[in-house]
Amino acid sequence: MVKRIGSILVFALLGVALASPAFAATTTANVRLKDLGRFLGWRDNMLVGYGIVSGLAGSGDTPRNQATRQALANALSQFDMAVTQDQIQSRNAALVIITGTLPPTANVGDKIDINVTSMGDARSLAGGTLIMTPLRGPDKKTYALAQGPVSVGGYRYDANGNLKQKNHPTVGIVPLGATVEVPVRADLVTQDGNLNFVLKDADATTARRIEQEINQTMGAGVAHSVDARTVAVRAPHDALAMNDYVARIEALEVRPDQESRVVVNERTGTVVAGGNTRISAVSISHGDIRVSVVTEYTASQPNLVSVTGPGVRSMVVGNSDLSVEEPGQTVAASFPDGTVGDLVQALSRTRVSTRDVIAILQAIKAAGALHADIIIQ
């Protein structure tokens, strides 16, 4: 049995490797405004509804599911059929929840995809067809009608106690299964006549750079940064030119500012850090100790013992040998000013494991030499 105490090995080659131009820090490239944020008011709208999937081959909800029986009775009553819940015993139908996303530019007649999920005790939705169901928004208004055959990427078959299942057969989709009935208008212009560009990640420096780029391209005074997340842009006077105006702004490119972070995952041994994350001058020293415990078993059988029988056997003796090995010298290295990228690449060249790199970064952070936040997942 070999037990290893300590794990950080830092070589004197660090000072040479880190000075190499090959490990120079990279700068952030320009990014389109479309990828950095969106205009306030330009958003998707969530739709939801519940309905019935019919045509199942005995894999639907059981008769003890009262919600399904009530839904079937209500549906049949729309066709002047007086059927009570107690008269419904079929397992060829299932009660489902339907969800969909309404885009901000949806018009009447547009088709959208919908998801269908079982909310009862159905075993599978394979082969079923969704009956026409209204989809509503948060305001309780109907915006689309859903209907069509359900596509399930799995199956479930059982017989005589044997079960075969693939993926989740109680979840399916209906491609282009909903038709938009009410158009949606994206109101981008605020009451003060501005377009508000909202950043995905709030950063005052990035907002300031966006303001400068828009004013340089679209004209002085067109944009001003309200806060670290919002940049207000003066809307055009001609409403018909709004789409071209927004497209020009979204195509502009700026260099976003990045917050220094180091993300480590000790379970998978992953380290992710920005190329410009700085490390001050620091010295690292650590040793490696190996403790080895070896046990040898021998049998004791004296020659004078010649009597055999119940209760007479050889005695097994265990001899343990404990040894401690320590390197002849403790390795120390001085790390000049640099970046996390330089350090990680240098450690990789010296064949230091990823988990050892994580321990080194945590120790440097504790020493106050790592100018970044360490996020441990």
mmCIF file of C-alpha atoms in Angstrom:
data_model
loop_
_atom_site.group_PDB
_atom_site.id
_atom_site.type_symbol
_atom_site.label_atom_id
_atom_site.label_comp_id
_atom_site.label_asym_id
_atom_site.label_seq_id
_atom_site.Cartn_x
_atom_site.Cartn_y
_atom_site.Cartn_z
ATOM 1 C CA MET A 1 0.000 0.000 0.000
ATOM 2 C CA VAL A 2 1.456 3.325 -1.056
ATOM 3 C CA LYS A 3 0.041 6.537 0.320
ATOM 4 C CA ARG A 4 1.060 9.861 -1.132
ATOM 5 C CA ILE A 5 1.160 12.903 1.094
ATOM 6 C CA GLY A 6 1.423 16.241 -0.702
ATOM 7 C CA SER A 7 1.063 16.639 -4.433
ATOM 8 C CA ILE A 8 2.570 19.885 -5.630
ATOM 9 C CA LEU A 9 5.786 19.621 -7.626
ATOM 10 C CA VAL A 10 7.232 22.883 -8.907
ATOM 11 C CA PHE A 11 10.395 22.791 -10.970
ATOM 12 C CA ALA A 12 13.110 25.404 -11.375
ATOM 13 C CA LEU A 13 12.388 25.363 -15.115
ATOM 14 C CA LEU A 14 9.415 27.621 -14.445
ATOM 15 C CA GLY A 15 11.578 30.716 -14.506
ATOM 16 C CA VAL A 16 12.848 29.815 -17.987
ATOM 17 C CA ALA A 17 9.546 28.639 -19.426
ATOM 18 C CA LEU A 18 7.567 31.639 -18.260
ATOM 19 C CA ALA A 19 10.005 34.021 -19.925
ATOM 20 C CA SER A 20 9.365 32.471 -23.337
ATOM 21 C CA PRO A 21 7.422 34.647 -25.839
ATOM 22 C CA ALA A 22 5.292 31.617 -26.710
ATOM 23 C CA PHE A 23 3.319 32.124 -23.485
ATOM 24 C CA ALA A 24 2.398 35.750 -24.100
ATOM 25 C CA ALA A 25 -1.103 36.725 -22.944
ATOM 26 C CA THR A 26 -3.745 37.031 -25.614
ATOM 27 C CA THR A 27 -6.047 39.999 -25.916
ATOM 28 C CA THR A 28 -9.811 39.877 -26.193
ATOM 29 C CA ALA A 29 -11.122 40.093 -29.766
ATOM 30 C CA ASN A 30 -13.876 42.428 -30.887
ATOM 31 C CA VAL A 31 -17.414 41.110 -30.496
ATOM 32 C CA ARG A 32 -20.629 42.188 -32.206
ATOM 33 C CA LEU A 33 -23.166 44.033 -30.101
ATOM 34 C CA LYS A 34 -25.713 41.383 -31.126
ATOM 35 C CA ASP A 35 -23.656 38.839 -29.189
ATOM 36 C CA LEU A 36 -23.207 41.071 -26.140
ATOM 37 C CA GLY A 37 -26.838 41.916 -25.440
ATOM 38 C CA ARG A 38 -30.245 42.790 -26.819
ATOM 39 C CA PHE A 39 -32.634 45.700 -27.183
ATOM 40 C CA LEU A 40 -35.126 45.969 -24.358
ATOM 41 C CA GLY A 41 -38.529 44.749 -25.533
ATOM 42 C CA TRP A 42 -37.086 42.234 -28.008
ATOM 43 C CA ARG A 43 -37.883 38.989 -26.230
ATOM 44 C CA ASP A 44 -39.564 35.628 -26.668
ATOM 45 C CA ASN A 45 -42.922 34.925 -25.042
ATOM 46 C CA MET A 46 -43.718 31.698 -23.225
ATOM 47 C CA LEU A 47 -46.950 29.849 -24.057
ATOM 48 C CA VAL A 48 -48.543 26.976 -22.168
ATOM 49 C CA GLY A 49 -51.662 24.858 -22.352
ATOM 50 C CA TYR A 50 -52.991 21.427 -21.511
ATOM 51 C CA GLY A 51 -54.719 18.949 -23.747
ATOM 52 C CA ILE A 52 -55.302 15.319 -24.662
ATOM 53 C CA VAL A 53 -53.184 12.952 -26.727
ATOM 54 C CA SER A 54 -55.329 10.190 -28.232
ATOM 55 C CA GLY A 55 -54.626 7.110 -30.325
ATOM 56 C CA LEU A 56 -52.283 5.425 -27.849
ATOM 57 C CA ALA A 57 -52.088 1.623 -27.959
ATOM 58 C CA GLY A 58 -53.098 0.999 -24.362
ATOM 59 C CA SER A 59 -50.182 3.028 -22.988
ATOM 60 C CA GLY A 60 -52.193 6.055 -21.876
ATOM 61 C CA ASP A 61 -53.433 7.129 -18.458
ATOM 62 C CA THR A 62 -55.141 4.552 -16.290
ATOM 63 C CA PRO A 63 -58.848 4.940 -15.364
ATOM 64 C CA ARG A 64 -57.882 5.923 -11.823
ATOM 65 C CA ASN A 65 -56.545 9.250 -13.214
ATOM 66 C CA GLN A 66 -59.622 11.421 -12.643
ATOM 67 C CA ALA A 67 -58.147 14.492 -14.365
ATOM 68 C CA THR A 68 -57.837 12.582 -17.644
ATOM 69 C CA ARG A 69 -61.379 11.235 -17.389
ATOM 70 C CA GLN A 70 -62.735 14.706 -16.700
ATOM 71 C CA ALA A 71 -60.799 16.195 -19.632
ATOM 72 C CA LEU A 72 -62.149 13.497 -21.976
ATOM 73 C CA ALA A 73 -65.705 14.090 -20.763
ATOM 74 C CA ASN A 74 -65.328 17.851 -21.322
ATOM 75 C CA ALA A 75 -63.914 17.297 -24.806
ATOM 76 C CA LEU A 76 -66.738 14.960 -25.824
ATOM 77 C CA SER A 77 -69.328 17.400 -24.478
ATOM 78 C CA GLN A 78 -68.187 19.903 -27.123
ATOM 79 C CA PHE A 79 -69.612 17.497 -29.714
ATOM 80 C CA ASP A 80 -72.972 17.074 -27.924
ATOM 81 C CA MET A 81 -71.997 13.746 -26.351
ATOM 82 C CA ALA A 82 -73.178 13.296 -22.764
ATOM 83 C CA VAL A 83 -70.595 10.948 -21.273
ATOM 84 C CA THR A 84 -69.894 10.741 -17.556
ATOM 85 C CA GLN A 85 -66.465 10.186 -16.083
ATOM 86 C CA ASP A 86 -67.399 6.742 -14.815
ATOM 87 C CA GLN A 87 -68.148 5.612 -18.369
ATOM 88 C CA ILE A 88 -64.609 6.379 -19.573
ATOM 89 C CA GLN A 89 -62.319 3.376 -19.041
ATOM 90 C CA SER A 90 -60.014 3.621 -22.067
ATOM 91 C CA ARG A 91 -56.229 3.692 -21.797
ATOM 92 C CA ASN A 92 -55.782 5.064 -25.318
ATOM 93 C CA ALA A 93 -55.612 8.716 -24.189
ATOM 94 C CA ALA A 94 -53.312 10.753 -21.940
ATOM 95 C CA LEU A 95 -53.484 14.188 -20.350
ATOM 96 C CA VAL A 96 -50.507 16.333 -21.397
ATOM 97 C CA ILE A 97 -48.991 19.765 -20.894
ATOM 98 C CA ILE A 98 -48.029 21.707 -24.040
ATOM 99 C CA THR A 99 -45.351 24.393 -24.019
ATOM 100 C CA GLY A 100 -44.099 26.651 -26.781
ATOM 101 C CA THR A 101 -42.169 29.844 -27.462
ATOM 102 C CA LEU A 102 -43.707 32.752 -29.356
ATOM 103 C CA PRO A 103 -41.044 34.847 -31.130
ATOM 104 C CA PRO A 104 -41.222 38.662 -30.886
ATOM 105 C CA THR A 105 -42.036 39.013 -34.611
ATOM 106 C CA ALA A 106 -44.766 36.360 -34.874
ATOM 107 C CA ASN A 107 -47.629 37.058 -37.297
ATOM 108 C CA VAL A 108 -50.986 35.397 -37.783
ATOM 109 C CA GLY A 109 -50.560 32.034 -39.488
ATOM 110 C CA ASP A 110 -46.931 31.459 -38.484
ATOM 111 C CA LYS A 111 -46.021 27.959 -37.318
ATOM 112 C CA ILE A 112 -44.039 27.242 -34.139
ATOM 113 C CA ASP A 113 -42.728 24.033 -32.563
ATOM 114 C CA ILE A 114 -44.305 22.749 -29.366
ATOM 115 C CA ASN A 115 -43.280 20.306 -26.649
ATOM 116 C CA VAL A 116 -45.696 17.719 -25.260
ATOM 117 C CA THR A 117 -45.166 16.119 -21.842
ATOM 118 C CA SER A 118 -47.343 13.661 -19.974
ATOM 119 C CA MET A 119 -48.802 14.830 -16.677
ATOM 120 C CA GLY A 120 -50.561 11.593 -15.740
ATOM 121 C CA ASP A 121 -49.472 7.980 -15.392
ATOM 122 C CA ALA A 122 -49.197 7.175 -19.091
ATOM 123 C CA ARG A 123 -46.410 4.776 -20.062
ATOM 124 C CA SER A 124 -45.749 6.159 -23.548
ATOM 125 C CA LEU A 125 -46.993 8.818 -25.984
ATOM 126 C CA ALA A 126 -45.679 6.990 -29.042
ATOM 127 C CA GLY A 127 -48.144 6.955 -31.922
ATOM 128 C CA GLY A 128 -50.476 9.520 -30.322
ATOM 129 C CA THR A 129 -52.058 12.632 -31.815
ATOM 130 C CA LEU A 130 -52.575 15.873 -29.949
ATOM 131 C CA ILE A 131 -56.157 17.157 -30.105
ATOM 132 C CA MET A 132 -56.586 20.877 -30.817
ATOM 133 C CA THR A 133 -55.528 22.829 -27.749
ATOM 134 C CA PRO A 134 -55.298 26.603 -27.119
ATOM 135 C CA LEU A 135 -51.939 27.947 -25.919
ATOM 136 C CA ARG A 136 -52.084 30.907 -23.577
ATOM 137 C CA GLY A 137 -49.663 33.526 -22.348
ATOM 138 C CA PRO A 138 -49.181 34.912 -18.833
ATOM 139 C CA ASP A 139 -52.097 37.291 -19.456
ATOM 140 C CA LYS A 140 -54.463 34.287 -19.925
ATOM 141 C CA LYS A 141 -55.063 35.212 -23.578
ATOM 142 C CA THR A 142 -54.934 32.604 -26.348
ATOM 143 C CA TYR A 143 -52.130 33.279 -28.830
ATOM 144 C CA ALA A 144 -51.852 29.963 -30.715
ATOM 145 C CA LEU A 145 -53.676 26.699 -31.409
ATOM 146 C CA ALA A 146 -51.789 23.396 -31.199
ATOM 147 C CA GLN A 147 -52.602 20.114 -32.911
ATOM 148 C CA GLY A 148 -50.835 17.272 -34.691
ATOM 149 C CA PRO A 149 -49.085 13.895 -34.359
ATOM 150 C CA VAL A 150 -46.605 13.591 -31.499
ATOM 151 C CA SER A 151 -43.042 12.560 -32.327
ATOM 152 C CA VAL A 152 -41.419 10.592 -29.504
ATOM 153 C CA GLY A 153 -37.715 9.769 -29.584
ATOM 154 C CA GLY A 154 -38.052 6.635 -27.490
ATOM 155 C CA TYR A 155 -40.188 3.615 -26.666
ATOM 156 C CA ARG A 156 -41.381 1.453 -23.797
ATOM 157 C CA TYR A 157 -42.597 -2.131 -24.124
ATOM 158 C CA ASP A 158 -43.365 -4.505 -21.303
ATOM 159 C CA ALA A 159 -44.803 -8.006 -21.174
ATOM 160 C CA ASN A 160 -44.851 -10.678 -18.468
ATOM 161 C CA GLY A 161 -42.612 -8.632 -16.189
ATOM 162 C CA ASN A 162 -40.052 -7.844 -18.923
ATOM 163 C CA LEU A 163 -39.414 -4.164 -19.658
ATOM 164 C CA LYS A 164 -37.574 -2.486 -22.541
ATOM 165 C CA GLN A 165 -37.339 1.308 -22.557
ATOM 166 C CA LYS A 166 -35.339 3.854 -24.530
ATOM 167 C CA ASN A 167 -35.058 7.550 -23.604
ATOM 168 C CA HIS A 168 -38.244 9.166 -22.254
ATOM 169 C CA PRO A 169 -41.325 7.977 -24.158
ATOM 170 C CA THR A 170 -43.604 10.264 -22.124
ATOM 171 C CA VAL A 171 -42.066 13.377 -23.723
ATOM 172 C CA GLY A 172 -42.462 14.355 -27.366
ATOM 173 C CA ILE A 173 -42.597 17.238 -29.807
ATOM 174 C CA VAL A 174 -44.900 18.348 -32.594
ATOM 175 C CA PRO A 175 -42.785 20.111 -35.234
ATOM 176 C CA LEU A 176 -44.598 23.236 -36.432
ATOM 177 C CA GLY A 177 -47.554 21.952 -34.468
ATOM 178 C CA ALA A 178 -48.983 25.314 -33.359
ATOM 179 C CA THR A 179 -50.466 28.100 -35.489
ATOM 180 C CA VAL A 180 -50.199 31.685 -34.279
ATOM 181 C CA GLU A 181 -53.606 33.341 -33.967
ATOM 182 C CA VAL A 182 -52.657 36.697 -32.422
ATOM 183 C CA PRO A 183 -49.703 38.753 -33.736
ATOM 184 C CA VAL A 184 -47.016 40.024 -31.388
ATOM 185 C CA ARG A 185 -45.428 43.438 -31.625
ATOM 186 C CA ALA A 186 -42.056 44.170 -30.069
ATOM 187 C CA ASP A 187 -42.245 47.682 -28.581
ATOM 188 C CA LEU A 188 -38.611 48.774 -28.649
ATOM 189 C CA VAL A 189 -39.038 52.549 -28.320
ATOM 190 C CA THR A 190 -39.577 53.884 -24.814
ATOM 191 C CA GLN A 191 -41.755 56.853 -23.926
ATOM 192 C CA ASP A 192 -38.754 59.206 -24.015
ATOM 193 C CA GLY A 193 -37.945 58.120 -27.593
ATOM 194 C CA ASN A 194 -34.945 55.899 -26.862
ATOM 195 C CA LEU A 195 -33.866 52.365 -27.613
ATOM 196 C CA ASN A 196 -32.375 50.648 -24.572
ATOM 197 C CA PHE A 197 -29.570 48.222 -25.320
ATOM 198 C CA VAL A 198 -29.209 45.764 -22.400
ATOM 199 C CA LEU A 199 -25.963 43.852 -21.822
ATOM 200 C CA LYS A 200 -26.057 40.169 -20.940
ATOM 201 C CA ASP A 201 -23.286 40.680 -18.368
ATOM 202 C CA ALA A 202 -23.296 44.023 -16.604
ATOM 203 C CA ASP A 203 -19.976 45.848 -16.980
ATOM 204 C CA ALA A 204 -19.471 49.614 -16.825
ATOM 205 C CA THR A 205 -16.349 49.550 -19.001
ATOM 206 C CA THR A 206 -18.047 47.585 -21.758
ATOM 207 C CA ALA A 207 -21.101 49.870 -21.634
ATOM 208 C CA ARG A 208 -18.838 52.888 -22.012
ATOM 209 C CA ARG A 209 -17.092 51.341 -25.030
ATOM 210 C CA ILE A 210 -20.467 50.597 -26.646
ATOM 211 C CA GLU A 211 -21.503 54.200 -26.119
ATOM 212 C CA GLN A 212 -18.330 55.483 -27.765
ATOM 213 C CA GLU A 213 -18.626 53.103 -30.743
ATOM 214 C CA ILE A 214 -22.259 54.033 -31.425
ATOM 215 C CA ASN A 215 -21.549 57.773 -31.192
ATOM 216 C CA GLN A 216 -18.563 57.416 -33.497
ATOM 217 C CA THR A 217 -20.588 55.513 -36.123
ATOM 218 C CA MET A 218 -24.130 56.877 -35.805
ATOM 219 C CA GLY A 219 -23.316 60.441 -34.749
ATOM 220 C CA ALA A 220 -22.258 62.324 -31.643
ATOM 221 C CA GLY A 221 -24.759 62.302 -28.791
ATOM 222 C CA VAL A 222 -26.817 59.408 -30.159
ATOM 223 C CA ALA A 223 -25.992 57.048 -27.268
ATOM 224 C CA HIS A 224 -25.194 57.375 -23.595
ATOM 225 C CA SER A 225 -24.590 54.706 -20.979
ATOM 226 C CA VAL A 226 -27.262 54.799 -18.264
ATOM 227 C CA ASP A 227 -25.610 52.229 -15.989
ATOM 228 C CA ALA A 228 -23.366 49.179 -16.160
ATOM 229 C CA ARG A 229 -26.032 47.191 -18.029
ATOM 230 C CA THR A 230 -28.022 49.695 -20.136
ATOM 231 C CA VAL A 231 -27.019 51.950 -23.028
ATOM 232 C CA ALA A 232 -29.746 54.342 -24.219
ATOM 233 C CA VAL A 233 -29.765 55.039 -27.985
ATOM 234 C CA ARG A 234 -31.863 57.785 -29.572
ATOM 235 C CA ALA A 235 -34.481 56.220 -31.845
ATOM 236 C CA PRO A 236 -34.805 57.362 -35.514
ATOM 237 C CA HIS A 237 -37.566 59.799 -36.431
ATOM 238 C CA ASP A 238 -38.767 57.603 -39.296
ATOM 239 C CA ALA A 239 -40.439 54.469 -37.904
ATOM 240 C CA LEU A 240 -40.001 52.704 -41.256
ATOM 241 C CA ALA A 241 -36.222 52.966 -40.885
ATOM 242 C CA MET A 242 -36.235 51.237 -37.497
ATOM 243 C CA ASN A 243 -35.158 47.813 -38.762
ATOM 244 C CA ASP A 244 -32.197 49.197 -40.726
ATOM 245 C CA TYR A 245 -31.233 51.366 -37.762
ATOM 246 C CA VAL A 246 -31.242 48.435 -35.336
ATOM 247 C CA ALA A 247 -29.363 46.204 -37.789
ATOM 248 C CA ARG A 248 -26.561 48.779 -38.132
ATOM 249 C CA ILE A 249 -26.170 49.050 -34.374
ATOM 250 C CA GLU A 250 -26.171 45.274 -33.831
ATOM 251 C CA ALA A 251 -23.400 44.874 -36.426
ATOM 252 C CA LEU A 252 -21.030 47.219 -34.575
ATOM 253 C CA GLU A 253 -18.085 45.586 -32.827
ATOM 254 C CA VAL A 254 -16.416 46.457 -29.532
ATOM 255 C CA ARG A 255 -13.858 44.797 -27.304
ATOM 256 C CA PRO A 256 -15.694 43.720 -24.128
ATOM 257 C CA ASP A 257 -13.956 44.076 -20.807
ATOM 258 C CA GLN A 258 -13.614 40.877 -18.830
ATOM 259 C CA GLU A 259 -13.678 40.337 -15.081
ATOM 260 C CA SER A 260 -10.727 38.301 -13.901
ATOM 261 C CA ARG A 261 -11.941 34.868 -12.871
ATOM 262 C CA VAL A 262 -10.427 31.441 -12.485
ATOM 263 C CA VAL A 263 -12.920 28.568 -12.579
ATOM 264 C CA VAL A 264 -11.756 25.236 -11.214
ATOM 265 C CA ASN A 265 -13.552 21.918 -10.997
ATOM 266 C CA GLU A 266 -11.814 19.590 -8.574
ATOM 267 C CA ARG A 267 -14.007 16.619 -9.523
ATOM 268 C CA THR A 268 -12.959 16.663 -13.175
ATOM 269 C CA GLY A 269 -9.616 18.432 -12.788
ATOM 270 C CA THR A 270 -10.586 21.341 -15.062
ATOM 271 C CA VAL A 271 -9.062 24.829 -14.888
ATOM 272 C CA VAL A 272 -10.463 27.715 -16.966
ATOM 273 C CA ALA A 273 -8.961 31.190 -16.685
ATOM 274 C CA GLY A 274 -8.819 34.337 -18.761
ATOM 275 C CA GLY A 275 -5.599 34.914 -20.633
ATOM 276 C CA ASN A 276 -5.074 38.294 -18.970
ATOM 277 C CA THR A 277 -5.580 37.206 -15.363
ATOM 278 C CA ARG A 278 -2.507 38.571 -13.621
ATOM 279 C CA ILE A 279 -0.279 37.008 -10.997
ATOM 280 C CA SER A 280 2.187 39.056 -8.966
ATOM 281 C CA ALA A 281 5.708 37.914 -8.201
ATOM 282 C CA VAL A 282 5.564 34.918 -5.878
ATOM 283 C CA SER A 283 7.841 32.126 -4.672
ATOM 284 C CA ILE A 284 6.582 28.553 -4.462
ATOM 285 C CA SER A 285 8.228 25.800 -2.452
ATOM 286 C CA HIS A 286 6.911 22.340 -1.751
ATOM 287 C CA GLY A 287 8.162 18.831 -1.189
ATOM 288 C CA ASP A 288 6.903 15.361 -1.911
ATOM 289 C CA ILE A 289 6.777 12.659 0.765
ATOM 290 C CA ARG A 290 5.973 9.018 0.037
ATOM 291 C CA VAL A 291 4.944 6.607 2.801
ATOM 292 C CA SER A 292 5.153 2.891 1.897
ATOM 293 C CA VAL A 293 3.714 0.103 4.038
ATOM 294 C CA VAL A 294 4.535 -3.461 2.880
ATOM 295 C CA THR A 295 3.133 -6.491 4.722
ATOM 296 C CA GLU A 296 4.538 -10.017 4.222
ATOM 297 C CA TYR A 297 2.689 -13.090 5.488
ATOM 298 C CA THR A 298 4.554 -16.277 6.502
ATOM 299 C CA ALA A 299 3.286 -19.596 7.862
ATOM 300 C CA SER A 300 4.737 -21.043 11.063
ATOM 301 C CA GLN A 301 4.878 -24.858 11.036
ATOM 302 C CA PRO A 302 7.322 -26.386 13.622
ATOM 303 C CA ASN A 303 8.859 -29.733 12.714
ATOM 304 C CA LEU A 304 8.198 -31.226 16.181
ATOM 305 C CA VAL A 305 4.441 -31.007 15.704
ATOM 306 C CA SER A 306 3.333 -34.232 14.057
ATOM 307 C CA VAL A 307 -0.133 -34.580 15.512
ATOM 308 C CA THR A 308 -2.928 -33.789 13.095
ATOM 309 C CA GLY A 309 -6.587 -33.490 13.711
ATOM 310 C CA PRO A 310 -9.398 -31.019 14.419
ATOM 311 C CA GLY A 311 -8.178 -27.702 15.802
ATOM 312 C CA VAL A 312 -4.552 -28.242 14.756
ATOM 313 C CA ARG A 313 -3.337 -25.922 11.975
ATOM 314 C CA SER A 314 -0.419 -23.746 10.927
ATOM 315 C CA MET A 315 -0.134 -20.200 12.290
ATOM 316 C CA VAL A 316 0.079 -17.335 9.791
ATOM 317 C CA VAL A 317 2.279 -14.421 10.893
ATOM 318 C CA GLY A 318 2.219 -11.001 9.271
ATOM 319 C CA ASN A 319 5.356 -8.832 9.196
ATOM 320 C CA SER A 320 4.943 -5.149 8.233
ATOM 321 C CA ASP A 321 7.735 -2.947 6.945
ATOM 322 C CA LEU A 322 7.178 0.830 7.104
ATOM 323 C CA SER A 323 9.420 3.135 5.077
ATOM 324 C CA VAL A 324 9.302 6.887 4.485
ATOM 325 C CA GLU A 325 10.976 8.385 1.410
ATOM 326 C CA GLU A 326 11.666 12.094 1.042
ATOM 327 C CA PRO A 327 13.392 13.785 -1.914
ATOM 328 C CA GLY A 328 16.957 14.777 -1.415
ATOM 329 C CA GLN A 329 16.099 18.473 -1.722
ATOM 330 C CA THR A 330 13.036 20.682 -1.568
ATOM 331 C CA VAL A 331 12.381 22.298 -4.943
ATOM 332 C CA ALA A 332 11.739 26.042 -4.906
ATOM 333 C CA ALA A 333 10.822 28.344 -7.793
ATOM 334 C CA SER A 334 10.379 32.080 -8.145
ATOM 335 C CA PHE A 335 7.535 33.200 -10.406
ATOM 336 C CA PRO A 336 7.836 36.714 -11.883
ATOM 337 C CA ASP A 337 4.896 38.916 -12.848
ATOM 338 C CA GLY A 338 2.790 37.091 -15.423
ATOM 339 C CA THR A 339 -0.612 35.624 -16.202
ATOM 340 C CA VAL A 340 -2.476 32.497 -15.207
ATOM 341 C CA GLY A 341 -2.160 31.302 -18.795
ATOM 342 C CA ASP A 342 1.634 31.518 -18.540
ATOM 343 C CA LEU A 343 1.634 29.599 -15.275
ATOM 344 C CA VAL A 344 -0.674 26.810 -16.469
ATOM 345 C CA GLN A 345 1.248 26.300 -19.698
ATOM 346 C CA ALA A 346 4.570 26.239 -17.866
ATOM 347 C CA LEU A 347 3.267 23.714 -15.357
ATOM 348 C CA SER A 348 1.979 21.579 -18.217
ATOM 349 C CA ARG A 349 5.418 21.589 -19.833
ATOM 350 C CA THR A 350 6.891 20.322 -16.567
ATOM 351 C CA ARG A 351 4.201 17.595 -16.470
ATOM 352 C CA VAL A 352 2.435 18.813 -13.362
ATOM 353 C CA SER A 353 -1.036 17.294 -13.149
ATOM 354 C CA THR A 354 -4.169 19.412 -13.431
ATOM 355 C CA ARG A 355 -5.172 18.723 -9.840
ATOM 356 C CA ASP A 356 -1.764 19.956 -8.698
ATOM 357 C CA VAL A 357 -2.296 23.109 -10.764
ATOM 358 C CA ILE A 358 -5.594 23.693 -8.931
ATOM 359 C CA ALA A 359 -3.830 23.371 -5.578
ATOM 360 C CA ILE A 360 -1.105 25.784 -6.707
ATOM 361 C CA LEU A 361 -3.644 28.388 -7.845
ATOM 362 C CA GLN A 362 -5.517 28.141 -4.547
ATOM 363 C CA ALA A 363 -2.292 28.609 -2.621
ATOM 364 C CA ILE A 364 -1.309 31.630 -4.741
ATOM 365 C CA LYS A 365 -4.753 33.145 -4.166
ATOM 366 C CA ALA A 366 -4.374 32.657 -0.405
ATOM 367 C CA ALA A 367 -1.015 34.417 -0.593
ATOM 368 C CA GLY A 368 -2.647 37.429 -2.262
ATOM 369 C CA ALA A 369 -0.681 37.128 -5.489
ATOM 370 C CA LEU A 370 -3.561 36.026 -7.734
ATOM 371 C CA HIS A 371 -5.625 39.026 -8.802
ATOM 372 C CA ALA A 372 -8.808 37.183 -9.711
ATOM 373 C CA ASP A 373 -11.749 35.452 -8.116
ATOM 374 C CA ILE A 374 -11.498 31.655 -7.861
ATOM 375 C CA ILE A 375 -14.826 29.942 -8.529
ATOM 376 C CA ILE A 376 -14.892 26.318 -7.395
ATOM 377 C CA GLN A 377 -17.562 24.170 -9.025
#
